[in-house]
């Protein structure tokens, strides 16, 4: 049975919540191909002292090396609109579809993704919006560091 966008988002939300519980930034991602989960990930910049482990890049790292043909039929599901770095990774690997939990609290590279032929689906999920709104209010300095401000 193929995984739905909502199920993919549910897994990404679980990752985001786990990241927050670890003292990190609550953004999660799921990589799906052929209806199956290839990997999940969460923003672990704080936990790992990393400059690049956003939700999507952590998910890609957790997937390990995959043939280009796998990425070319994959969907990246993320709780938040992807930043420029994560947008670039999606484009680099030729991932043709991105499902975004919400883009109200942060609008990333969606226009670039669309311009490059990527299907972008916005779910506008209330849980994702509430999670990020609460986090940004509680930790504005950490949030600004994460987005390079």
CSV table of N, CA, C and O in Angstrom, one decimal, residues 27-29 54-57 60 76-91 95 97-114 118-122 143 146-147:
chain,number,residue,atom,x,y,z
A,27,UNK,N,11.8,20.8,12.8
A,27,UNK,CA,11.6,20.6,11.4
A,27,UNK,C,11.9,19.2,11.1
A,27,UNK,O,13.0,18.7,11.4
A,28,UNK,N,11.0,18.5,10.4
A,28,UNK,CA,11.2,17.1,10.1
A,28,UNK,C,11.0,16.8,8.6
A,28,UNK,O,10.3,17.7,7.9
A,29,UNK,N,11.5,15.7,8.1
A,29,UNK,CA,11.3,15.4,6.7
A,29,UNK,C,11.2,13.9,6.5
A,29,UNK,O,11.7,13.1,7.3
A,54,UNK,N,19.8,20.3,8.3
A,54,UNK,CA,18.4,20.7,8.4
A,54,UNK,C,17.6,19.4,8.2
A,54,UNK,O,18.1,18.3,8.0
A,55,UNK,N,16.3,19.5,8.3
A,55,UNK,CA,15.4,18.4,8.3
A,55,UNK,C,15.6,17.6,7.0
A,55,UNK,O,15.8,16.4,7.0
A,56,UNK,N,15.6,18.3,5.8
A,56,UNK,CA,15.7,17.6,4.5
A,56,UNK,C,17.1,17.1,4.3
A,56,UNK,O,17.2,15.9,3.8
A,57,UNK,N,18.2,17.8,4.7
A,57,UNK,CA,19.5,17.3,4.5
A,57,UNK,C,19.8,16.1,5.4
A,57,UNK,O,20.5,15.2,5.0
A,60,UNK,N,18.2,13.1,3.8
A,60,UNK,CA,19.0,12.6,2.7
A,60,UNK,C,20.2,11.9,3.2
A,60,UNK,O,20.5,10.8,2.6
A,76,UNK,N,9.9,14.4,-1.5
A,76,UNK,CA,10.4,14.9,-0.2
A,76,UNK,C,9.3,15.5,0.5
A,76,UNK,O,8.7,16.5,0.0
A,77,UNK,N,9.0,15.0,1.7
A,77,UNK,CA,7.9,15.6,2.5
A,77,UNK,C,8.6,16.3,3.7
A,77,UNK,O,9.4,15.8,4.4
A,78,UNK,N,8.3,17.6,3.9
A,78,UNK,CA,8.9,18.4,4.9
A,78,UNK,C,7.9,19.2,5.7
A,78,UNK,O,6.9,19.6,5.1
A,79,UNK,N,8.1,19.4,7.0
A,79,UNK,CA,7.1,20.1,7.8
A,79,UNK,C,7.1,21.6,7.5
A,79,UNK,O,6.1,22.3,7.7
A,80,UNK,N,8.2,22.1,6.9
A,80,UNK,CA,8.3,23.6,6.6
A,80,UNK,C,8.9,23.8,5.3
A,80,UNK,O,9.7,23.0,4.8
A,81,UNK,N,8.5,24.9,4.6
A,81,UNK,CA,9.0,25.3,3.3
A,81,UNK,C,10.6,25.2,3.3
A,81,UNK,O,11.2,25.7,4.2
A,82,UNK,N,11.2,24.5,2.3
A,82,UNK,CA,12.6,24.3,2.4
A,82,UNK,C,13.4,25.6,2.1
A,82,UNK,O,13.1,26.4,1.2
A,83,UNK,N,14.5,25.8,2.9
A,83,UNK,CA,15.4,26.9,2.8
A,83,UNK,C,16.1,26.8,1.5
A,83,UNK,O,16.0,25.8,0.8
A,84,UNK,N,17.0,27.8,1.2
A,84,UNK,CA,17.8,27.7,-0.1
A,84,UNK,C,18.7,26.5,-0.1
A,84,UNK,O,18.9,25.9,-1.2
A,85,UNK,N,19.3,26.2,1.0
A,85,UNK,CA,20.2,25.0,1.0
A,85,UNK,C,19.4,23.7,0.7
A,85,UNK,O,19.9,22.9,-0.1
A,86,UNK,N,18.3,23.5,1.4
A,86,UNK,CA,17.5,22.3,1.2
A,86,UNK,C,16.9,22.3,-0.2
A,86,UNK,O,16.8,21.3,-0.9
A,87,UNK,N,16.5,23.5,-0.7
A,87,UNK,CA,16.0,23.6,-2.1
A,87,UNK,C,17.0,23.1,-3.1
A,87,UNK,O,16.8,22.4,-4.0
A,88,UNK,N,18.3,23.6,-2.8
A,88,UNK,CA,19.4,23.2,-3.7
A,88,UNK,C,19.6,21.7,-3.7
A,88,UNK,O,19.9,21.1,-4.7
A,89,UNK,N,19.5,21.1,-2.5
A,89,UNK,CA,19.7,19.6,-2.4
A,89,UNK,C,18.6,18.9,-3.2
A,89,UNK,O,18.9,17.9,-3.9
A,90,UNK,N,17.4,19.4,-3.1
A,90,UNK,CA,16.3,18.8,-3.8
A,90,UNK,C,16.5,18.9,-5.3
A,90,UNK,O,16.3,17.9,-6.0
A,91,UNK,N,17.0,20.0,-5.7
A,91,UNK,CA,17.3,20.2,-7.2
A,91,UNK,C,18.5,19.4,-7.6
A,91,UNK,O,18.4,18.7,-8.7
A,95,UNK,N,14.9,15.4,-7.3
A,95,UNK,CA,13.6,15.0,-6.6
A,95,UNK,C,12.5,15.8,-7.3
A,95,UNK,O,12.5,17.0,-7.2
A,97,UNK,N,9.2,16.0,-6.7
A,97,UNK,CA,8.0,16.4,-5.9
A,97,UNK,C,8.3,16.7,-4.5
A,97,UNK,O,9.0,15.9,-3.8
A,98,UNK,N,7.8,17.8,-4.0
A,98,UNK,CA,8.0,18.2,-2.6
A,98,UNK,C,6.6,18.5,-2.0
A,98,UNK,O,5.8,19.3,-2.6
A,99,UNK,N,6.4,17.9,-0.8
A,99,UNK,CA,5.2,18.2,-0.1
A,99,UNK,C,5.6,19.0,1.2
A,99,UNK,O,6.4,18.5,1.9
A,100,UNK,N,4.9,20.1,1.4
A,100,UNK,CA,5.3,21.0,2.4
A,100,UNK,C,4.2,21.1,3.4
A,100,UNK,O,3.0,21.5,3.1
A,101,UNK,N,4.5,20.9,4.7
A,101,UNK,CA,3.5,21.0,5.8
A,101,UNK,C,2.9,22.4,5.9
A,101,UNK,O,1.7,22.6,6.0
A,102,UNK,N,3.8,23.4,5.9
A,102,UNK,CA,3.4,24.8,6.0
A,102,UNK,C,4.4,25.8,5.5
A,102,UNK,O,5.6,25.5,5.5
A,103,UNK,N,4.0,26.9,5.0
A,103,UNK,CA,4.9,28.0,4.5
A,103,UNK,C,4.5,29.3,5.0
A,103,UNK,O,4.8,30.3,4.5
A,104,UNK,N,3.7,29.4,6.1
A,104,UNK,CA,3.3,30.6,6.7
A,104,UNK,C,4.4,31.3,7.5
A,104,UNK,O,4.6,32.5,7.5
A,105,UNK,N,5.1,30.4,8.3
A,105,UNK,CA,6.1,31.0,9.2
A,105,UNK,C,7.4,31.2,8.5
A,105,UNK,O,8.2,32.0,9.0
A,106,UNK,N,7.6,30.5,7.4
A,106,UNK,CA,8.8,30.7,6.6
A,106,UNK,C,8.5,30.3,5.2
A,106,UNK,O,8.0,29.2,4.9
A,107,UNK,N,8.9,31.1,4.2
A,107,UNK,CA,8.7,30.8,2.8
A,107,UNK,C,10.1,30.7,2.2
A,107,UNK,O,10.9,31.6,2.1
A,108,UNK,N,10.4,29.4,1.8
A,108,UNK,CA,11.7,29.1,1.2
A,108,UNK,C,11.7,29.2,-0.3
A,108,UNK,O,11.0,30.0,-0.9
A,109,UNK,N,12.4,28.3,-0.9
A,109,UNK,CA,12.6,28.3,-2.3
A,109,UNK,C,11.6,27.7,-3.2
A,109,UNK,O,11.9,27.1,-4.2
A,110,UNK,N,10.3,27.8,-2.8
A,110,UNK,CA,9.3,27.2,-3.6
A,110,UNK,C,9.2,27.7,-5.0
A,110,UNK,O,9.0,26.9,-5.9
A,111,UNK,N,9.4,29.0,-5.3
A,111,UNK,CA,9.3,29.5,-6.6
A,111,UNK,C,10.4,28.9,-7.5
A,111,UNK,O,10.2,28.6,-8.7
A,112,UNK,N,11.6,28.8,-6.9
A,112,UNK,CA,12.7,28.2,-7.7
A,112,UNK,C,12.4,26.7,-8.0
A,112,UNK,O,12.7,26.3,-9.1
A,113,UNK,N,11.9,26.0,-7.0
A,113,UNK,CA,11.5,24.6,-7.3
A,113,UNK,C,10.5,24.5,-8.4
A,113,UNK,O,10.7,23.7,-9.4
A,114,UNK,N,9.5,25.3,-8.4
A,114,UNK,CA,8.5,25.3,-9.4
A,114,UNK,C,9.1,25.7,-10.8
A,114,UNK,O,8.8,25.1,-11.8
A,118,UNK,N,9.7,21.2,-10.5
A,118,UNK,CA,9.3,20.4,-9.3
A,118,UNK,C,7.9,20.7,-9.0
A,118,UNK,O,7.5,21.8,-8.9
A,119,UNK,N,7.1,19.6,-8.7
A,119,UNK,CA,5.8,19.8,-8.2
A,119,UNK,C,5.8,20.1,-6.8
A,119,UNK,O,6.5,19.4,-6.0
A,120,UNK,N,5.2,21.2,-6.4
A,120,UNK,CA,5.2,21.7,-5.0
A,120,UNK,C,3.8,21.6,-4.5
A,120,UNK,O,2.9,22.2,-5.0
A,121,UNK,N,3.6,20.9,-3.4
A,121,UNK,CA,2.3,20.7,-2.8
A,121,UNK,C,2.3,21.3,-1.4
A,121,UNK,O,3.2,20.9,-0.6
A,122,UNK,N,1.4,22.3,-1.1
A,122,UNK,CA,1.4,22.9,0.2
A,122,UNK,C,0.2,22.3,1.0
A,122,UNK,O,-1.0,22.5,0.5
A,143,UNK,N,16.1,30.4,16.1
A,143,UNK,CA,15.5,30.4,14.8
A,143,UNK,C,16.3,31.2,13.8
A,143,UNK,O,16.5,30.8,12.7
A,146,UNK,N,19.3,29.6,12.6
A,146,UNK,CA,19.0,28.5,11.7
A,146,UNK,C,18.8,29.0,10.2
A,146,UNK,O,19.1,28.3,9.3
A,147,UNK,N,18.1,30.1,10.1
A,147,UNK,CA,17.8,30.7,8.8
A,147,UNK,C,18.9,31.7,8.3
A,147,UNK,O,18.7,32.3,7.3
